Structure formats: C-alpha cells, structure tokens
mmCIF file of C-alpha atoms and ligand atoms in Angstrom:
data_model
loop_
_atom_site.group_PDB
_atom_site.id
_atom_site.type_symbol
_atom_site.label_atom_id
_atom_site.label_comp_id
_atom_site.label_asym_id
_atom_site.label_seq_id
_atom_site.Cartn_x
_atom_site.Cartn_y
_atom_site.Cartn_z
ATOM 1 C CA MET K 1 0.432 0.128 -0.165
ATOM 2 C CA GLU K 2 1.222 3.273 -1.059
ATOM 3 C CA PHE K 3 0.660 7.129 1.324
ATOM 4 C CA ASN K 4 0.394 10.125 0.235
ATOM 5 C CA TRP K 5 2.532 11.114 3.629
ATOM 6 C CA ASP K 6 0.860 15.176 4.109
ATOM 7 C CA GLU K 7 -2.398 13.728 2.423
ATOM 8 C CA LEU K 8 -2.288 10.918 5.704
ATOM 9 C CA GLY K 9 -5.360 11.534 8.554
ATOM 10 C CA PHE K 10 -5.554 10.708 12.293
ATOM 11 C CA ASP K 11 -8.184 7.227 12.005
ATOM 12 C CA PHE K 12 -6.683 4.267 11.225
ATOM 13 C CA ASN K 13 -5.254 3.606 7.822
ATOM 14 C CA PRO K 14 -4.749 0.095 6.828
ATOM 15 C CA THR K 15 -1.399 -1.101 5.629
ATOM 16 C CA GLY K 16 -1.587 -4.220 4.912
ATOM 17 C CA GLY K 17 1.421 -4.981 6.703
ATOM 18 C CA GLU K 18 1.715 -7.517 9.655
ATOM 19 C CA ASN K 19 0.606 -7.430 13.191
ATOM 20 C CA VAL K 20 0.736 -10.229 15.825
ATOM 21 C CA ARG K 21 -1.856 -11.879 17.547
ATOM 22 C CA TYR K 22 -0.655 -14.292 21.518
ATOM 23 C CA TYR K 23 -3.655 -16.293 22.931
ATOM 24 C CA PHE K 24 -3.714 -17.710 26.913
ATOM 25 C CA LYS K 25 -4.847 -20.712 27.635
ATOM 26 C CA ASN K 26 -3.853 -23.624 29.941
ATOM 27 C CA GLY K 27 -1.853 -20.984 32.296
ATOM 28 C CA ALA K 28 0.265 -19.619 29.864
ATOM 29 C CA TRP K 29 0.394 -17.972 26.624
ATOM 30 C CA GLY K 30 1.319 -19.626 22.999
ATOM 31 C CA GLU K 31 3.849 -18.773 20.791
ATOM 32 C CA ALA K 32 3.192 -15.420 18.426
ATOM 33 C CA GLN K 33 1.202 -15.623 15.599
ATOM 34 C CA TYR K 34 1.988 -12.705 12.294
ATOM 35 C CA THR K 35 -0.685 -12.479 10.121
ATOM 36 C CA THR K 36 -1.701 -9.871 7.320
ATOM 37 C CA ASP K 37 -5.499 -10.690 7.734
ATOM 38 C CA GLU K 38 -6.883 -7.437 10.041
ATOM 39 C CA TYR K 39 -9.751 -9.657 11.429
ATOM 40 C CA ILE K 40 -9.603 -11.975 14.589
ATOM 41 C CA PRO K 41 -12.160 -14.791 14.946
ATOM 42 C CA VAL K 42 -13.501 -14.703 18.743
ATOM 43 C CA HIS K 43 -16.928 -16.199 19.939
ATOM 44 C CA MET K 44 -20.466 -15.070 19.844
ATOM 45 C CA SER K 45 -20.463 -15.525 23.237
ATOM 46 C CA SER K 46 -16.673 -14.330 24.519
ATOM 47 C CA ALA K 47 -15.665 -11.918 27.444
ATOM 48 C CA CYS K 48 -14.153 -9.212 25.495
ATOM 49 C CA LEU K 49 -17.865 -9.743 22.903
ATOM 50 C CA ASN K 50 -20.206 -9.152 25.241
ATOM 51 C CA TYR K 51 -19.227 -8.143 28.858
ATOM 52 C CA GLY K 52 -16.487 -5.878 27.694
ATOM 53 C CA LEU K 53 -13.377 -7.738 28.472
ATOM 54 C CA GLN K 54 -10.746 -6.013 26.428
ATOM 55 C CA ALA K 55 -7.621 -2.755 27.569
ATOM 56 C CA PHE K 56 -5.966 -1.485 25.152
ATOM 57 C CA GLU K 57 -2.961 0.997 24.515
ATOM 58 C CA GLY K 58 -1.919 3.678 21.872
ATOM 59 C CA LEU K 59 1.678 4.220 21.858
ATOM 60 C CA LYS K 60 3.609 6.371 18.941
ATOM 61 C CA ALA K 61 6.785 4.705 16.909
ATOM 62 C CA PHE K 62 8.205 8.651 15.288
ATOM 63 C CA ARG K 63 11.311 8.240 12.328
ATOM 64 C CA GLY K 64 13.796 10.967 13.291
ATOM 65 C CA VAL K 65 15.974 13.469 12.043
ATOM 66 C CA ASP K 66 19.031 11.430 12.149
ATOM 67 C CA GLY K 67 16.814 8.511 10.617
ATOM 68 C CA ARG K 68 16.859 6.140 13.747
ATOM 69 C CA VAL K 69 13.928 4.620 14.415
ATOM 70 C CA ARG K 70 12.106 5.463 18.257
ATOM 71 C CA LEU K 71 9.646 3.973 19.832
ATOM 72 C CA PHE K 72 7.943 6.243 22.683
ATOM 73 C CA ARG K 73 7.444 5.061 26.440
ATOM 74 C CA PRO K 74 6.433 0.935 25.601
ATOM 75 C CA HIS K 75 7.729 0.569 29.482
ATOM 76 C CA ALA K 76 5.175 2.698 31.287
ATOM 77 C CA HIS K 77 2.248 2.112 28.349
ATOM 78 C CA ALA K 78 3.344 -2.095 29.321
ATOM 79 C CA GLN K 79 2.656 -0.776 33.022
ATOM 80 C CA ARG K 80 -0.467 0.622 32.259
ATOM 81 C CA MET K 81 -1.206 -2.390 30.155
ATOM 82 C CA ALA K 82 -1.122 -4.340 33.400
ATOM 83 C CA ALA K 83 -2.443 -2.685 35.682
ATOM 84 C CA GLY K 84 -5.933 -2.391 32.852
ATOM 85 C CA ALA K 85 -5.558 -6.096 33.138
ATOM 86 C CA LYS K 86 -5.106 -6.879 36.887
ATOM 87 C CA LYS K 87 -8.840 -4.338 37.171
ATOM 88 C CA LEU K 88 -10.683 -6.853 34.762
ATOM 89 C CA CYS K 89 -8.666 -9.849 35.559
ATOM 90 C CA LEU K 90 -7.728 -10.608 32.245
ATOM 91 C CA PRO K 91 -4.335 -12.486 31.721
ATOM 92 C CA MET K 92 -1.153 -10.498 32.102
ATOM 93 C CA VAL K 93 1.120 -9.879 29.116
ATOM 94 C CA SER K 94 4.112 -9.160 31.032
ATOM 95 C CA GLU K 95 6.321 -5.927 30.437
ATOM 96 C CA ASP K 96 9.082 -8.095 28.560
ATOM 97 C CA MET K 97 6.830 -9.801 25.678
ATOM 98 C CA PHE K 98 4.480 -6.701 25.495
ATOM 99 C CA VAL K 99 7.846 -4.021 24.347
ATOM 100 C CA GLU K 100 9.482 -6.936 22.526
ATOM 101 C CA SER K 101 6.028 -7.228 20.283
ATOM 102 C CA CYS K 102 5.751 -3.380 20.025
ATOM 103 C CA VAL K 103 8.647 -2.954 18.997
ATOM 104 C CA ASP K 104 8.555 -5.970 17.298
ATOM 105 C CA ILE K 105 5.610 -4.848 15.351
ATOM 106 C CA VAL K 106 7.460 -1.660 13.912
ATOM 107 C CA ARG K 107 10.484 -3.576 13.148
ATOM 108 C CA ARG K 108 7.945 -5.967 11.058
ATOM 109 C CA ASN K 109 5.856 -2.181 8.679
ATOM 110 C CA ILE K 110 8.851 -0.305 8.899
ATOM 111 C CA ASP K 111 7.697 0.253 5.073
ATOM 112 C CA PHE K 112 4.665 1.989 7.148
ATOM 113 C CA LEU K 113 6.579 4.430 9.371
ATOM 114 C CA PRO K 114 5.970 7.694 7.878
ATOM 115 C CA PRO K 115 9.453 10.305 6.607
ATOM 116 C CA TYR K 116 10.521 13.186 9.171
ATOM 117 C CA GLU K 117 10.077 15.928 6.856
ATOM 118 C CA SER K 118 6.799 14.692 6.981
ATOM 119 C CA ARG K 119 5.578 14.938 11.113
ATOM 120 C CA ALA K 120 3.559 11.942 11.502
ATOM 121 C CA ALA K 121 4.219 8.951 13.246
ATOM 122 C CA LEU K 122 3.908 4.753 13.327
ATOM 123 C CA TYR K 123 0.363 4.108 15.910
ATOM 124 C CA VAL K 124 0.804 1.038 17.294
ATOM 125 C CA ARG K 125 -2.528 -0.148 19.189
ATOM 126 C CA PRO K 126 -1.846 -3.062 21.389
ATOM 127 C CA VAL K 127 -5.209 -4.628 22.534
ATOM 128 C CA LEU K 128 -5.809 -7.539 25.217
ATOM 129 C CA PHE K 129 -8.915 -8.930 25.402
ATOM 130 C CA GLY K 130 -10.805 -11.464 26.511
ATOM 131 C CA THR K 131 -11.723 -14.821 24.231
ATOM 132 C CA LYS K 132 -13.223 -17.554 27.112
ATOM 133 C CA PRO K 133 -16.747 -17.486 26.053
ATOM 134 C CA CYS K 134 -18.976 -18.073 28.646
ATOM 135 C CA LEU K 135 -22.690 -16.210 30.283
ATOM 136 C CA THR K 136 -21.340 -15.901 33.719
ATOM 137 C CA VAL K 137 -19.755 -13.112 34.263
ATOM 138 C CA LYS K 138 -16.588 -13.549 35.902
ATOM 139 C CA ALA K 139 -12.487 -14.304 35.762
ATOM 140 C CA TYR K 140 -11.919 -16.014 33.486
ATOM 141 C CA ASN K 141 -8.424 -17.377 32.336
ATOM 142 C CA GLU K 142 -8.395 -17.108 28.781
ATOM 143 C CA ALA K 143 -7.354 -13.940 26.571
ATOM 144 C CA GLY K 144 -5.943 -13.128 23.125
ATOM 145 C CA PHE K 145 -3.447 -9.922 22.569
ATOM 146 C CA CYS K 146 -2.923 -8.678 19.297
ATOM 147 C CA VAL K 147 -0.757 -6.118 18.052
ATOM 148 C CA PHE K 148 -1.057 -4.054 15.288
ATOM 149 C CA ALA K 149 -0.110 -0.573 13.132
ATOM 150 C CA THR K 150 -1.141 1.671 11.241
ATOM 151 C CA PRO K 151 0.246 5.485 10.099
ATOM 152 C CA ALA K 152 -1.071 8.368 11.515
ATOM 153 C CA GLY K 153 -0.807 11.849 10.301
ATOM 154 C CA PRO K 154 -0.068 14.629 12.558
ATOM 155 C CA TYR K 155 -2.814 16.190 14.347
ATOM 156 C CA PHE K 156 -2.313 19.318 13.329
ATOM 157 C CA LYS K 157 -1.682 19.999 9.517
ATOM 158 C CA GLU K 158 -1.222 23.598 9.748
ATOM 159 C CA GLY K 159 0.808 24.023 12.883
ATOM 160 C CA ILE K 160 -1.204 23.308 16.660
ATOM 161 C CA LEU K 161 -3.746 24.565 16.967
ATOM 162 C CA PRO K 162 -6.606 26.130 19.669
ATOM 163 C CA ILE K 163 -9.849 24.255 20.248
ATOM 164 C CA ASP K 164 -12.985 24.900 22.041
ATOM 165 C CA ALA K 165 -13.784 22.472 24.511
ATOM 166 C CA ILE K 166 -17.807 22.363 26.832
ATOM 167 C CA ILE K 167 -18.392 21.571 30.646
ATOM 168 C CA ASN K 168 -20.245 18.241 30.968
ATOM 169 C CA ARG K 169 -21.752 17.849 34.339
ATOM 170 C CA ASN K 170 -24.498 14.957 32.648
ATOM 171 C CA GLN K 171 -22.776 11.556 31.545
ATOM 172 C CA ASP K 172 -19.632 10.763 33.452
ATOM 173 C CA ARG K 173 -16.844 9.293 31.810
ATOM 174 C CA SER K 174 -15.765 6.565 35.251
ATOM 175 C CA ALA K 175 -16.819 6.752 39.236
ATOM 176 C CA PRO K 176 -14.611 7.122 42.010
ATOM 177 C CA LEU K 177 -13.606 4.004 42.585
ATOM 178 C CA GLY K 178 -14.558 2.196 38.338
ATOM 179 C CA THR K 179 -12.330 1.917 35.638
ATOM 180 C CA GLY K 180 -11.996 5.776 34.408
ATOM 181 C CA ASP K 181 -8.101 5.009 35.885
ATOM 182 C CA VAL K 182 -7.672 1.865 33.315
ATOM 183 C CA LYS K 183 -7.415 2.609 29.927
ATOM 184 C CA VAL K 184 -10.531 -0.127 28.793
ATOM 185 C CA GLY K 185 -12.773 0.407 26.607
ATOM 186 C CA GLY K 186 -16.047 1.070 29.128
ATOM 187 C CA ASN K 187 -14.389 3.833 29.760
ATOM 188 C CA TYR K 188 -15.238 5.204 25.818
ATOM 189 C CA ALA K 189 -18.535 3.695 25.806
ATOM 190 C CA SER K 190 -19.426 5.526 28.681
ATOM 191 C CA SER K 191 -18.982 8.582 26.559
ATOM 192 C CA MET K 192 -20.104 8.374 23.430
ATOM 193 C CA LEU K 193 -23.240 9.536 24.581
ATOM 194 C CA SER K 194 -21.497 13.682 25.514
ATOM 195 C CA CYS K 195 -19.049 13.300 23.367
ATOM 196 C CA GLN K 196 -21.519 13.517 20.086
ATOM 197 C CA GLU K 197 -23.754 16.279 22.287
ATOM 198 C CA ALA K 198 -20.865 18.455 22.392
ATOM 199 C CA HIS K 199 -19.977 17.667 18.777
ATOM 200 C CA ASP K 200 -23.014 18.647 17.419
ATOM 201 C CA LEU K 201 -22.581 21.993 19.511
ATOM 202 C CA GLY K 202 -19.585 22.529 17.237
ATOM 203 C CA TYR K 203 -17.835 21.948 20.450
ATOM 204 C CA LYS K 204 -14.058 19.407 19.597
ATOM 205 C CA ALA K 205 -13.854 18.834 23.378
ATOM 206 C CA VAL K 206 -15.709 17.766 26.144
ATOM 207 C CA LEU K 207 -14.590 18.652 30.102
ATOM 208 C CA TYR K 208 -15.061 16.535 32.012
ATOM 209 C CA THR K 209 -15.950 16.996 35.793
ATOM 210 C CA GLU K 210 -16.084 14.072 38.056
ATOM 211 C CA SER K 211 -19.042 12.141 39.070
ATOM 212 C CA VAL K 212 -19.131 12.917 42.416
ATOM 213 C CA HIS K 213 -20.195 16.486 42.920
ATOM 214 C CA HIS K 214 -19.358 17.733 39.266
ATOM 215 C CA ARG K 215 -17.038 20.697 40.160
ATOM 216 C CA TYR K 216 -13.529 19.017 39.924
ATOM 217 C CA ILE K 217 -11.830 18.957 36.701
ATOM 218 C CA GLU K 218 -11.605 15.466 35.450
ATOM 219 C CA GLU K 219 -10.104 15.180 31.538
ATOM 220 C CA CYS K 220 -10.967 16.688 28.361
ATOM 221 C CA GLY K 221 -11.542 14.829 25.555
ATOM 222 C CA ALA K 222 -9.854 11.537 25.880
ATOM 223 C CA ALA K 223 -7.059 13.273 27.575
ATOM 224 C CA ASN K 224 -5.543 14.618 30.835
ATOM 225 C CA PHE K 225 -5.858 18.026 31.434
ATOM 226 C CA ILE K 226 -3.189 20.750 32.218
ATOM 227 C CA ALA K 227 -3.380 24.133 32.829
ATOM 228 C CA ILE K 228 -0.692 26.622 33.336
ATOM 229 C CA LYS K 229 -0.652 29.776 36.237
ATOM 230 C CA ASN K 230 2.472 31.563 38.015
ATOM 231 C CA GLY K 231 5.089 29.559 36.921
ATOM 232 C CA ARG K 232 2.987 26.307 37.348
ATOM 233 C CA TYR K 233 1.863 23.373 35.476
ATOM 234 C CA ILE K 234 -1.656 21.921 37.020
ATOM 235 C CA THR K 235 -2.917 19.042 36.514
ATOM 236 C CA PRO K 236 -5.905 17.089 37.805
ATOM 237 C CA LYS K 237 -5.785 14.447 41.087
ATOM 238 C CA SER K 238 -8.948 12.503 41.464
ATOM 239 C CA PRO K 239 -8.709 8.325 40.734
ATOM 240 C CA SER K 240 -11.065 8.396 37.501
ATOM 241 C CA ILE K 241 -8.401 9.595 35.334
ATOM 242 C CA LEU K 242 -6.325 7.738 33.647
ATOM 243 C CA PRO K 243 -2.281 8.969 34.031
ATOM 244 C CA SER K 244 -1.392 10.085 30.602
ATOM 245 C CA ILE K 245 1.857 9.498 29.310
ATOM 246 C CA THR K 246 2.056 11.857 27.706
ATOM 247 C CA ASN K 247 1.732 14.342 31.209
ATOM 248 C CA SER K 248 3.677 11.789 32.518
ATOM 249 C CA SER K 249 5.754 13.187 30.973
ATOM 250 C CA LEU K 250 5.210 16.896 30.066
ATOM 251 C CA ARG K 251 5.815 16.643 33.961
ATOM 252 C CA GLN K 252 9.038 15.927 34.283
ATOM 253 C CA LEU K 253 9.605 18.745 31.282
ATOM 254 C CA ALA K 254 7.902 21.066 33.085
ATOM 255 C CA GLU K 255 9.768 20.882 35.976
ATOM 256 C CA ASP K 256 12.795 20.556 34.474
ATOM 257 C CA LYS K 257 12.263 24.298 32.385
ATOM 258 C CA GLY K 258 12.115 25.530 36.318
ATOM 259 C CA PHE K 259 7.710 25.646 36.605
ATOM 260 C CA ILE K 260 6.361 24.189 39.907
ATOM 261 C CA VAL K 261 4.399 21.287 39.295
ATOM 262 C CA GLU K 262 1.081 21.139 40.868
ATOM 263 C CA GLN K 263 -1.356 17.338 40.983
ATOM 264 C CA ARG K 264 -4.126 18.287 42.562
ATOM 265 C CA PRO K 265 -7.927 18.396 42.074
ATOM 266 C CA ILE K 266 -9.024 21.848 40.371
ATOM 267 C CA ASP K 267 -12.547 23.772 40.605
ATOM 268 C CA LEU K 268 -14.347 24.198 37.608
ATOM 269 C CA GLU K 269 -14.993 28.293 39.039
ATOM 270 C CA GLU K 270 -10.691 28.470 39.057
ATOM 271 C CA LEU K 271 -10.751 27.822 35.478
ATOM 272 C CA PRO K 272 -11.404 31.730 34.806
ATOM 273 C CA THR K 273 -7.825 32.208 36.873
ATOM 274 C CA PHE K 274 -5.436 29.723 34.076
ATOM 275 C CA GLU K 275 -3.285 31.593 31.837
ATOM 276 C CA GLU K 276 -3.098 28.471 29.593
ATOM 277 C CA CYS K 277 -4.796 25.765 29.541
ATOM 278 C CA GLY K 278 -4.897 22.037 27.116
ATOM 279 C CA ALA K 279 -5.413 18.896 25.985
ATOM 280 C CA CYS K 280 -2.464 16.069 25.862
ATOM 281 C CA GLY K 281 -2.407 13.088 24.635
ATOM 282 C CA THR K 282 -0.261 10.568 22.117
ATOM 283 C CA GLY K 283 -2.339 11.565 19.092
ATOM 284 C CA ALA K 284 -2.033 14.413 19.553
ATOM 285 C CA ILE K 285 0.559 15.410 22.581
ATOM 286 C CA ILE K 286 -0.753 18.737 22.875
ATOM 287 C CA THR K 287 -3.772 20.526 22.267
ATOM 288 C CA PRO K 288 -4.983 23.751 23.575
ATOM 289 C CA LEU K 289 -8.217 25.268 24.758
ATOM 290 C CA GLY K 290 -9.100 28.287 22.778
ATOM 291 C CA ASN K 291 -12.333 28.492 24.905
ATOM 292 C CA VAL K 292 -14.324 26.481 27.015
ATOM 293 C CA PHE K 293 -17.893 26.860 27.274
ATOM 294 C CA ASP K 294 -19.862 26.560 30.567
ATOM 295 C CA PRO K 295 -23.738 25.160 29.756
ATOM 296 C CA GLU K 296 -24.554 25.745 32.844
ATOM 297 C CA THR K 297 -23.716 29.000 33.533
ATOM 298 C CA GLY K 298 -24.262 30.092 29.649
ATOM 299 C CA LYS K 299 -20.370 31.067 30.464
ATOM 300 C CA ASN K 300 -17.571 31.933 27.997
ATOM 301 C CA ILE K 301 -14.092 31.074 28.875
ATOM 302 C CA HIS K 302 -11.747 33.104 25.771
ATOM 303 C CA TYR K 303 -8.339 31.596 26.694
ATOM 304 C CA CYS K 304 -6.701 31.999 22.673
ATOM 305 C CA ASP K 305 -6.684 32.549 19.661
ATOM 306 C CA GLU K 306 -2.786 31.058 19.009
ATOM 307 C CA THR K 307 -1.401 28.001 21.193
ATOM 308 C CA GLY K 308 0.360 30.586 24.162
ATOM 309 C CA PRO K 309 4.335 30.077 24.611
ATOM 310 C CA VAL K 310 4.395 27.863 27.440
ATOM 311 C CA LEU K 311 2.445 25.305 25.530
ATOM 312 C CA LEU K 312 4.049 25.417 22.747
ATOM 313 C CA ASP K 313 7.209 25.102 23.960
ATOM 314 C CA LEU K 314 6.156 21.855 26.204
ATOM 315 C CA TYR K 315 5.301 20.453 23.095
ATOM 316 C CA ASN K 316 7.943 21.798 20.742
ATOM 317 C CA THR K 317 10.514 19.986 23.492
ATOM 318 C CA LEU K 318 8.256 17.414 23.680
ATOM 319 C CA GLN K 319 8.708 16.181 19.963
ATOM 320 C CA ASP K 320 12.135 17.268 19.598
ATOM 321 C CA ILE K 321 13.445 14.536 21.695
ATOM 322 C CA GLN K 322 10.303 12.106 20.101
ATOM 323 C CA TYR K 323 11.711 12.465 16.450
ATOM 324 C CA GLY K 324 15.494 12.426 17.939
ATOM 325 C CA ARG K 325 16.641 16.410 17.794
ATOM 326 C CA LYS K 326 16.445 16.219 21.452
ATOM 327 C CA GLU K 327 19.109 14.550 23.394
ATOM 328 C CA ASP K 328 16.658 11.595 25.438
ATOM 329 C CA LYS K 329 18.111 12.473 28.450
ATOM 330 C CA PHE K 330 14.975 10.058 30.154
ATOM 331 C CA GLY K 331 16.014 7.883 28.822
ATOM 332 C CA TRP K 332 12.656 7.167 27.249
ATOM 333 C CA THR K 333 12.482 6.655 23.270
ATOM 334 C CA VAL K 334 13.974 2.712 23.010
ATOM 335 C CA LEU K 335 15.560 2.432 19.570
ATOM 336 C CA VAL K 336 14.564 -0.024 16.865
ATOM 337 C CA GLU K 337 16.807 -1.305 14.722
HETATM 338 C C1 PLP M 1 -8.783 8.573 28.764
HETATM 339 C C2 PLP M 1 -7.936 9.194 28.638
HETATM 340 N N1 PLP M 1 -7.044 10.346 28.473
HETATM 341 C C3 PLP M 1 -5.752 10.578 28.925
HETATM 342 C C4 PLP M 1 -5.427 9.822 28.350
HETATM 343 C C5 PLP M 1 -3.710 10.590 27.805
HETATM 344 O O1 PLP M 1 -3.266 8.853 27.627
HETATM 345 P P1 PLP M 1 -1.270 8.965 27.015
HETATM 346 O O2 PLP M 1 -1.242 10.725 27.237
HETATM 347 O O3 PLP M 1 -1.134 8.247 27.538
HETATM 348 O O4 PLP M 1 -2.107 9.091 25.706
HETATM 349 C C6 PLP M 1 -5.976 9.421 26.741
HETATM 350 C C7 PLP M 1 -5.402 8.877 26.215
HETATM 351 O O5 PLP M 1 -4.620 7.203 25.921
HETATM 352 C C8 PLP M 1 -6.828 8.930 27.048
HETATM 353 O O6 PLP M 1 -8.339 8.151 26.934
#
C-alpha cells in the first residue's frame, strides 16, 4: 500500500502490513502468530464481546531527523496495560512480552513508518481481550493479545491550533472507584453520548467533571487536562482519570524548565484564572483550549486564538525528543534498529 504522507489522516489507515496475536490458555501464552489478516475470530459468547473485558494501549514510533526509529515509552504503556488487566481479571502480558511485540511490529511495518519530514508517525495499538465463551460474569483465564500498527498523520497539519471545549456535568465517563484509571473500552463507551452532543453543538472536546460533585475537572475528551498559571504546571489529581504517559512526560519537562508541578483537584471556578490550558495525550501531544463554555452558567472563557508560549514550548520540546532532535536524557525512547 502506497501512502501520500501529506494527506495521511489521523484515523486507522489500513496498510496490509503484519500484525501479531497470541492466545492465553491453560495458564500460559502461546506462540506469536504473525499475519496480514486484519480480522480476529472471536466466539459470539466471548467475554470481550459480551462483557467488555478488553484493555488497550496506544503508542507511537517516530522516524527521527537522524533516520533512526524511536518508540516512545513502551515500558510505561506496558505497565499501564498490566494495571488494566489486573482490574479486569484478565491474564497479564509481561512487560518484556509487551515491549518486544511492539518493537517487533514496528520493525515488521517499517515501510509504513512515515518519513521524518511528514511530521507523521506509526501508531501502535496493543489490545488485550477476553476470549472465553461464557454467559456467567466471572474472571476467566483465557485471552487474546494482539498488536497492530497504522501510520497516523500529524493531528495538527497546519501547526498546533486551539480548539473549543464544553463543560459536561450530565454524563460521567467514570466513577471514583471504577475503571477510569485504566485504559479499558468501557470508559470510552460511557463517554460516547456526551462527545456526540458536544460535537453537535460545535465543540471539539468535552471537559469532564468528577461524578460525585461535578465540580472538579477530570479529563478533557480522551486526554488529560493541563493548565499553566504563575509559573505552575497544574493537572488534576483524581482516582478516576487515566494516568497519561504524555502528561507524565510533560510534567517532567515542565519541572526541568523550572515550573512548579501541581497535581491536585482543580475546581471549575479556577478555570478563569489560568493563563493557558489544554488537553494532552499520545495523539496530539498537546491540544490547547481556545475557549471553554459552561452550559450551566452560559458563560464562555476565552483563552487564546493562538497557542500560548508555555504549551507551545512544552509541545516542541517533547516532539524534539521523539524525533531525535534533542537528547533523550530521560531514557524515554526505545530505538528500533
Ligand atoms: C481517557 C484518556 N485520558 C488520557 C489519555 C492520554 O494518555 P496518553 O498520554 O498515555 O496517551 C488518553 C489517551 O490515551 C485517554 O484515552
């Protein structure tokens, strides 16, 4: 499959390249099965189809300015998937197995890794899913684990641009003691309606509040919320948000640049006091918020028409490491030779 890298979308772009799948049965993972088949046979009564027993990850490999290929923080993604597997009582994928299979799939799909100049990347998607045919809801020791890759265009083709968000208080994406802190499909299912409603109103993102008081900020769409104020990098602390690997990297970079990093509950009332705010995640790294609208009060907070200097600098610094333009002094990238 040939791609026009400049027109590459952000969504799944089929390549015809190889993926890998493993099956867990009788207490052990079987051999790696490589295939170009994009379908996975699952039983109609399988735990993943019927009870949502599924956890996944999303990470990226970048072709650097030096031509070398770097996979960003696969060990951290492995640990987060392990946390999801534990919560869903699915068989564990060891850190080594996770990282090696991701590296292997990048290597096997190297022809689909966009060139450096395109500012695109190869998106790697590992998925763990319960395969046991069952009707009783309980833990079963049978699962599949697959890893596939797809080239993904840069989220911002015209450079990093602010988007508008709407505050949500009427559909919770997760509960304090639920599954919001792990990357499992159910969290996305429970946010579909609010996303659709926001999009229908012309907003690109939903600013979720926690499900107890609907007063403290949780996440911004499928990304963590971040804000800048008075030399501080502020991001919510909550048991029901996903520990974003991008956010943890940005916190480190912000600290390195002399910012005070605060992870704490953020009251909606604090929103007007921020100098810059945005969403962060693997997909776009940072998406600045231009406006935040509160449908309850009818008030709009305008932040910017162009990305603020702090978020732009953090974005550029992280991309510099991912594309090999700056030394990776934190050891975040794994070279795929
Ligand atoms: C709900 C949610 N929060 C945050 C993130 C950002 O996480 P990461 O930076 O690890 O991609 C994602 C994306 O994976 C997400 O789906």
